[in-house]
Structure formats: C-alpha cells, structure tokens
Short mmCIF file of C-alpha atoms in Angstrom, two decimals:
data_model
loop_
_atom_site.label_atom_id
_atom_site.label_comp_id
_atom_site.label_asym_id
_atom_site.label_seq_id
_atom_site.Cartn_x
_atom_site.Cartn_y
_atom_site.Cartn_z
CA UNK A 9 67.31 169.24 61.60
CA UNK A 10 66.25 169.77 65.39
CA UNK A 11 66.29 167.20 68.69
CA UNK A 12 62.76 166.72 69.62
CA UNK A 13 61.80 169.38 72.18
CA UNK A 14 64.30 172.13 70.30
CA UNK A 15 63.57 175.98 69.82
CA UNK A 16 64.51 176.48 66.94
CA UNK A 17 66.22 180.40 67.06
CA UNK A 18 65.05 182.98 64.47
CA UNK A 19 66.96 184.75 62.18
CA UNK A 20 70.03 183.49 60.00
CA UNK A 21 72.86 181.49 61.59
CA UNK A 22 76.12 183.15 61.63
CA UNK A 23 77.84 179.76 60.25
CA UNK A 24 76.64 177.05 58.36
CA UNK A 25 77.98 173.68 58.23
CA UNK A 26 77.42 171.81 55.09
CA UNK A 27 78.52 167.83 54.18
CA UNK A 28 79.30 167.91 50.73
CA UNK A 29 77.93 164.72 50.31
CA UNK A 30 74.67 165.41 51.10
CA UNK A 31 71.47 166.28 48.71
CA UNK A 32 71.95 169.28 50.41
CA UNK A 33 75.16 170.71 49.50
CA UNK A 34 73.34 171.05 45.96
CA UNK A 35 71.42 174.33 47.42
CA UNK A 36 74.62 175.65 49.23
CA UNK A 37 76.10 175.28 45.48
CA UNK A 38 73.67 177.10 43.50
CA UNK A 39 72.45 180.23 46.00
CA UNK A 40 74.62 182.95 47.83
CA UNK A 41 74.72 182.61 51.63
CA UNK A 42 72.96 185.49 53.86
CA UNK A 43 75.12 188.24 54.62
CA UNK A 44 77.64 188.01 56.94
CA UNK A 45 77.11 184.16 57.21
CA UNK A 46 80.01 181.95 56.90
CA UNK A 47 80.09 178.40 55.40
CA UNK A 48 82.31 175.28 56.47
CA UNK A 49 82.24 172.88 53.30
CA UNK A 50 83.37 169.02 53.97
CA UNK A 51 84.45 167.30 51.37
CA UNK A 52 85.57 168.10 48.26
CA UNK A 53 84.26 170.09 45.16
CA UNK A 54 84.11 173.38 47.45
CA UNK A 55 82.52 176.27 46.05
CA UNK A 56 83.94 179.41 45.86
CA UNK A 57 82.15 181.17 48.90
CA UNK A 58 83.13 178.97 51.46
CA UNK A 59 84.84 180.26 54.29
CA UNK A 60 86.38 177.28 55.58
CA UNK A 61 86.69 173.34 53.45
CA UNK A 62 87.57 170.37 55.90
CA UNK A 63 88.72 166.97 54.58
CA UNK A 64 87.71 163.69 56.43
CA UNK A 65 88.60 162.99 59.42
CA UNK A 66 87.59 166.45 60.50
CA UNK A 67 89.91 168.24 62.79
CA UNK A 68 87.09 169.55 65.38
CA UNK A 69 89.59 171.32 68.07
CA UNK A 70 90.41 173.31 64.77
CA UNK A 71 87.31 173.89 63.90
CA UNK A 72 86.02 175.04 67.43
CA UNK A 73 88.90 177.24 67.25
CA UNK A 74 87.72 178.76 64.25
CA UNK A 75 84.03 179.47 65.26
CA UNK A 76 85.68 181.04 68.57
CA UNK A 77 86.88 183.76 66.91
CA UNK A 78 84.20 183.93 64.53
CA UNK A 79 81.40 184.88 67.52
CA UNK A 80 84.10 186.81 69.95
CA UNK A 81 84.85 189.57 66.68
CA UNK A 82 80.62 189.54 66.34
CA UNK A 83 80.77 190.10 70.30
CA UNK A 84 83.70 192.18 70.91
CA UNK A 85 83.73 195.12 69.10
CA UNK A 86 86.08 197.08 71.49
CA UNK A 87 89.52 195.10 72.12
CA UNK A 88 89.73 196.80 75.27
CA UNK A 89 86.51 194.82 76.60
CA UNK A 90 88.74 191.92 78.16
CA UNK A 91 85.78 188.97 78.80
CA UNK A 92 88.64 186.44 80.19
CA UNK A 93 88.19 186.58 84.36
CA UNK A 94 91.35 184.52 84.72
CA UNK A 95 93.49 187.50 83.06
CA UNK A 96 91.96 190.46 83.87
CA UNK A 97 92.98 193.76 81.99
CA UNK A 98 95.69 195.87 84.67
CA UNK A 99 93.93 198.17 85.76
CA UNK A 100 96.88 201.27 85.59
CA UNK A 101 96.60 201.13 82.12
CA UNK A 102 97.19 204.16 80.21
CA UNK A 103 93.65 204.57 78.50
CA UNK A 104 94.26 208.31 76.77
CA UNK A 105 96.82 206.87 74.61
CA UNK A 106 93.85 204.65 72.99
CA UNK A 107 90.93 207.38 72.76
CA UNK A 108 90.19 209.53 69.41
CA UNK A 109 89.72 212.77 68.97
CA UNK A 110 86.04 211.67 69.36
CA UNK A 111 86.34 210.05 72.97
CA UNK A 112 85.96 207.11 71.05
CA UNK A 113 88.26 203.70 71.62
CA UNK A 114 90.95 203.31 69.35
CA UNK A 115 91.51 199.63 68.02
CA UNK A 116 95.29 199.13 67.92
CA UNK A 117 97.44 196.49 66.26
CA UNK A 118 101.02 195.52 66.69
CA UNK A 119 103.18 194.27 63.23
CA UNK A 120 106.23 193.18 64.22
CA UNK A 121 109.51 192.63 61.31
CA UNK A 122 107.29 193.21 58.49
CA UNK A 123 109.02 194.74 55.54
CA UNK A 124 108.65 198.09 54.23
CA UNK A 125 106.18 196.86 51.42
CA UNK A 126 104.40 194.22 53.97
CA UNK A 127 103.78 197.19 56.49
CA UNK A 128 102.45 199.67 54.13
CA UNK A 129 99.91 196.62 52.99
CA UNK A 130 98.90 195.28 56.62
CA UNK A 131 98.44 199.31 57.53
CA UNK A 132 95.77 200.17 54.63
CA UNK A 133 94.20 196.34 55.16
CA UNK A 134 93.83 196.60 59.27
CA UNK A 135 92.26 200.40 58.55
CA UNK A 136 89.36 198.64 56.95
CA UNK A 137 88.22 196.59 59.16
CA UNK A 138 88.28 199.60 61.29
CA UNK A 139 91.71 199.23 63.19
CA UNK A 140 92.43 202.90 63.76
CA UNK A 141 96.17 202.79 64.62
CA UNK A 142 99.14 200.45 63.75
CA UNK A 143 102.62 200.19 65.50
CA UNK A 144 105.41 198.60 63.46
CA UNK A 145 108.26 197.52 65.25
CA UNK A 146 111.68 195.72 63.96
CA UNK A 147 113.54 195.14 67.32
CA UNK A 148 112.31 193.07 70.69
CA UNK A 149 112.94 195.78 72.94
CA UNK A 150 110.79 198.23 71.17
CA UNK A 151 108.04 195.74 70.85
CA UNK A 152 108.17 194.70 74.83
CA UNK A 153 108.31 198.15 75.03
CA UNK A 154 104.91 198.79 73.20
CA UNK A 155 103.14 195.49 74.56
CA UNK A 156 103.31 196.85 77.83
CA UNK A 157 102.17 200.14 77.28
CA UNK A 158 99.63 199.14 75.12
CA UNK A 159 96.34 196.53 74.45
CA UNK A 160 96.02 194.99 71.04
CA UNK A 161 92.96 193.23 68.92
CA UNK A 162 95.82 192.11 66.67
CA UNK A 163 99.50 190.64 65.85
CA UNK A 164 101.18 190.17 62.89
CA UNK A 165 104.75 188.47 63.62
CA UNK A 166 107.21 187.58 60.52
CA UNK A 167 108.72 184.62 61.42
CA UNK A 168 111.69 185.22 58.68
CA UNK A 169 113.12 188.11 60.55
CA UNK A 170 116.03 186.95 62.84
CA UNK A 171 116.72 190.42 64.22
CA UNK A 172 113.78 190.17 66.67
CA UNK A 173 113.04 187.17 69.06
CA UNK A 174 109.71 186.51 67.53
CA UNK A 175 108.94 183.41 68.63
CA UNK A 176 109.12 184.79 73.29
CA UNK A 177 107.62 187.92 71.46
CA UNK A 178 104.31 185.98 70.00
CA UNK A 179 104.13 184.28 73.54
CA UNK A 180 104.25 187.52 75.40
CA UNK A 181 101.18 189.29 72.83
CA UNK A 182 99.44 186.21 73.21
CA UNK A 183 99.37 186.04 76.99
CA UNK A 184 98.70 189.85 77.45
CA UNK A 185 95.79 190.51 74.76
CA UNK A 186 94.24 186.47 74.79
CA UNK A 187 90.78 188.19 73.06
CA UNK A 188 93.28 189.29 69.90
CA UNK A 189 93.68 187.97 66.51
CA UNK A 190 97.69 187.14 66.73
CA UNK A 191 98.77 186.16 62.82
CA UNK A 192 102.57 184.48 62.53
CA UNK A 193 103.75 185.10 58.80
CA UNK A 194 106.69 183.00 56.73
CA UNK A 195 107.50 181.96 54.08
CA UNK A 196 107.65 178.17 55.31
CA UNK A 197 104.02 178.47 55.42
CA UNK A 198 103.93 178.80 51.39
CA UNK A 199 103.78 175.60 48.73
CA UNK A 200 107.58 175.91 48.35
CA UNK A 201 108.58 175.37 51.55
CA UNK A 202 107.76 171.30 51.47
CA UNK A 203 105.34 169.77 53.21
CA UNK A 204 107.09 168.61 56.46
CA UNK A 205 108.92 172.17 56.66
CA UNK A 206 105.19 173.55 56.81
CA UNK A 207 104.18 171.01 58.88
CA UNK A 208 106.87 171.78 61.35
CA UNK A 209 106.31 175.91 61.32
CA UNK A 210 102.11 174.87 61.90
CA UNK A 211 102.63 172.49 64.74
CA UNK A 212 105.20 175.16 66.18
CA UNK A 213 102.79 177.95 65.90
CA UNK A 214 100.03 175.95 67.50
CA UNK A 215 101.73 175.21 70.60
CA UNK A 216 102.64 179.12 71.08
CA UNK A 217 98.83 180.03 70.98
CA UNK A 218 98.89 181.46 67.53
CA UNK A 219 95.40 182.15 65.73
CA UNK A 220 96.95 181.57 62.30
CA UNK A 221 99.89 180.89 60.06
CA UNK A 222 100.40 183.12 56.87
CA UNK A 223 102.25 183.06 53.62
CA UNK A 224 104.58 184.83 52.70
CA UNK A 225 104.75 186.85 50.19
CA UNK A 226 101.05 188.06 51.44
CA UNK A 227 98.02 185.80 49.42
CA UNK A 228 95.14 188.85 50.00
CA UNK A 229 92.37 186.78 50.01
CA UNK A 230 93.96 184.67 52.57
CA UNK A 231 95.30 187.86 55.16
CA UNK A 232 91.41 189.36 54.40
CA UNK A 233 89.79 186.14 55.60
CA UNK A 234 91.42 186.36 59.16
CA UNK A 235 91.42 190.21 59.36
CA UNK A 236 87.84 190.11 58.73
CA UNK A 237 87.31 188.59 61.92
CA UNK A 238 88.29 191.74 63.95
#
C-alpha cells in the first residue's frame, strides 16, 4: 500500500513488515523472502525465516533500533567511516595498525572476559562476516588500553566475569565507536535465570547503550543474527 502521490522505489525492500493477522501473512508463510531481505512478523504463529517476531503492543523505539543497525551495516562497510558529526573520529589515530597487507582496512573487534572456548567461537564467527582481527582481553586496564589505541565495528562484553569492570568498560566502547555492534553476554539473559533477573540485566543493558543482550552458554543462531549485521 502507497499514500496517494507516492513513488513507489524499485527493487526489493531490505525489511518487510508483516501483521500476522492479515490475508497477507499467508504469502509471507508459504514463499522464501528475497535475498538479503529481512522480515518482522507480529503476532504469533511466526515462521521460521523471520528475522524479528513482535507481540502486541509493539515496542517501536525497539524496533527503530533494530532497523538502525540493519541499514548502517548495508551502509557502512568500513568501521572506520565514522558518519556521527557530534563525535568525530580523533584525528591522531594510529591508522597502520588497521591496514592489511593489501592497503586494505582491517575490521577489528574487541571480546572482553570471554572464556577460552567462547573466544575461540566469537574468533572463527566474527572472521565470517569479514572481521579480519580480534583482540581478547580479561583485565580493564588492558582493554582501556586497546580502546584507545584502537576503533572497533564490534563488542562482545561477558557480564559474568567479575575480574574486569565491564559494566564503565561497555560505556567507554560505546561512547568511542557509537557506529559498532556492542553485544553484552550472561547467563542472566538465559531461561534459567527467571524472568525478573532477565528483566533486570535487559533494562540495565539498555540504559548503557548496548545493541544486544546474549545468552550464555552461546545459542548460534542467536550470536549469527546480530553478527550478521556487521
């Protein structure tokens, strides 16, 4: 559906939001979507594809949030390409230590108090979606250290490690790389937690800036959907 007087844009939309109440939900049902289009299911009875299912009311701010990151990774493909005027990138940064062999820009990401196994998993998973170099850290000074030497498309911050301060750590990566995907992890986010302990780690995460709260241990369809927005 178009407003009178609407140009209609060619090609296929990059998300598609579909009320699973309508006739219409039928179709999104019983075909595959377009490559590299996403679909946003409300209601219930979901099908498998769907990148995102809302319940009633819908949550828009979350949702906005969502398709932000959705069109800056189709936008961005560099994370040095800072688009944010208010917080410019400095401009004394050290650029060789982020250029290949190639001259080409290397895509860096930051894991901070991930476990041995967690690492070697977030490592091989970041590397396909074509993030060429990971630093793993397990103390705050070595990760202050890091954030400002370096700029980052992505975080990954276990929240069950109490050596590190994670929590002025995740607000210091978000205010220095705003463009990058910034992932807490816990294992208060999981179905054993309770509901108002997961509540509590959410609504804690939100306020920091974070893009996303994870399980733990790692649910690989669930870390692929956010890393696939790089």
């Amino acid at each position: 559906m178009a407003a009178p007087g609407a140009v209609i844009p060619a090609g296929v939309a990059q998300v598609a939001l579909v009320d699973g109440e309508s006739l219409e939900a039928v179709l999104s049902h019983a075909k595959e979507m377009p490559p590299g289009q996403r679909l946003i299911w409300v209601g219930p009875d979901a099908p498998e594809h769907a990148w995102r299912v809302l319940s009633r009311p819908i949550e828009w701010a979350a949702v906005l949030h969502d398709l932000d990151l959705v069109f800056a990774a189709r936008q961005v493909d560099s994370g040095l390409l800072d688009l944010d005027v208010t917080a410019p990138a400095p401009l004394d940064l050290d650029l060789d230590m982020d250029m290949g062999e190639a001259g080409e820009w290397v895509r860096r990401a930051l894991v901070v108090g991930a476990e041995d196994q967690e690492g070697t998993y977030l490592r091989s998973r970041l590397a396909l979606v074509g993030v060429g170099h990971t630093d793993e850290v397990v103390d705050t000074q070595g990760a202050l250290e890091l954030m400002e030497r370096n700029r980052y498309v992505c975080g990954v911050f276990n929240l069950d490690d109490h050596r590190v301060d994670v929590w002025s750590l995740m607000r210091h990566f978000v205010s220095r790389n705003p463009q990058a995907l910034t992932l807490a992890t816990s294992e208060l986010a999981g179905p054993l937690a309770g509901w108002w302990r997961r509540r509590r780690v959410r609504r804690d995460v939100h306020r920091v800036g974070i893009t996303a709260l994870l399980e733990r241990p790692f649910q690989p369809r669930q870390v692929s959907q956010w890393l696939d927005l790089i």
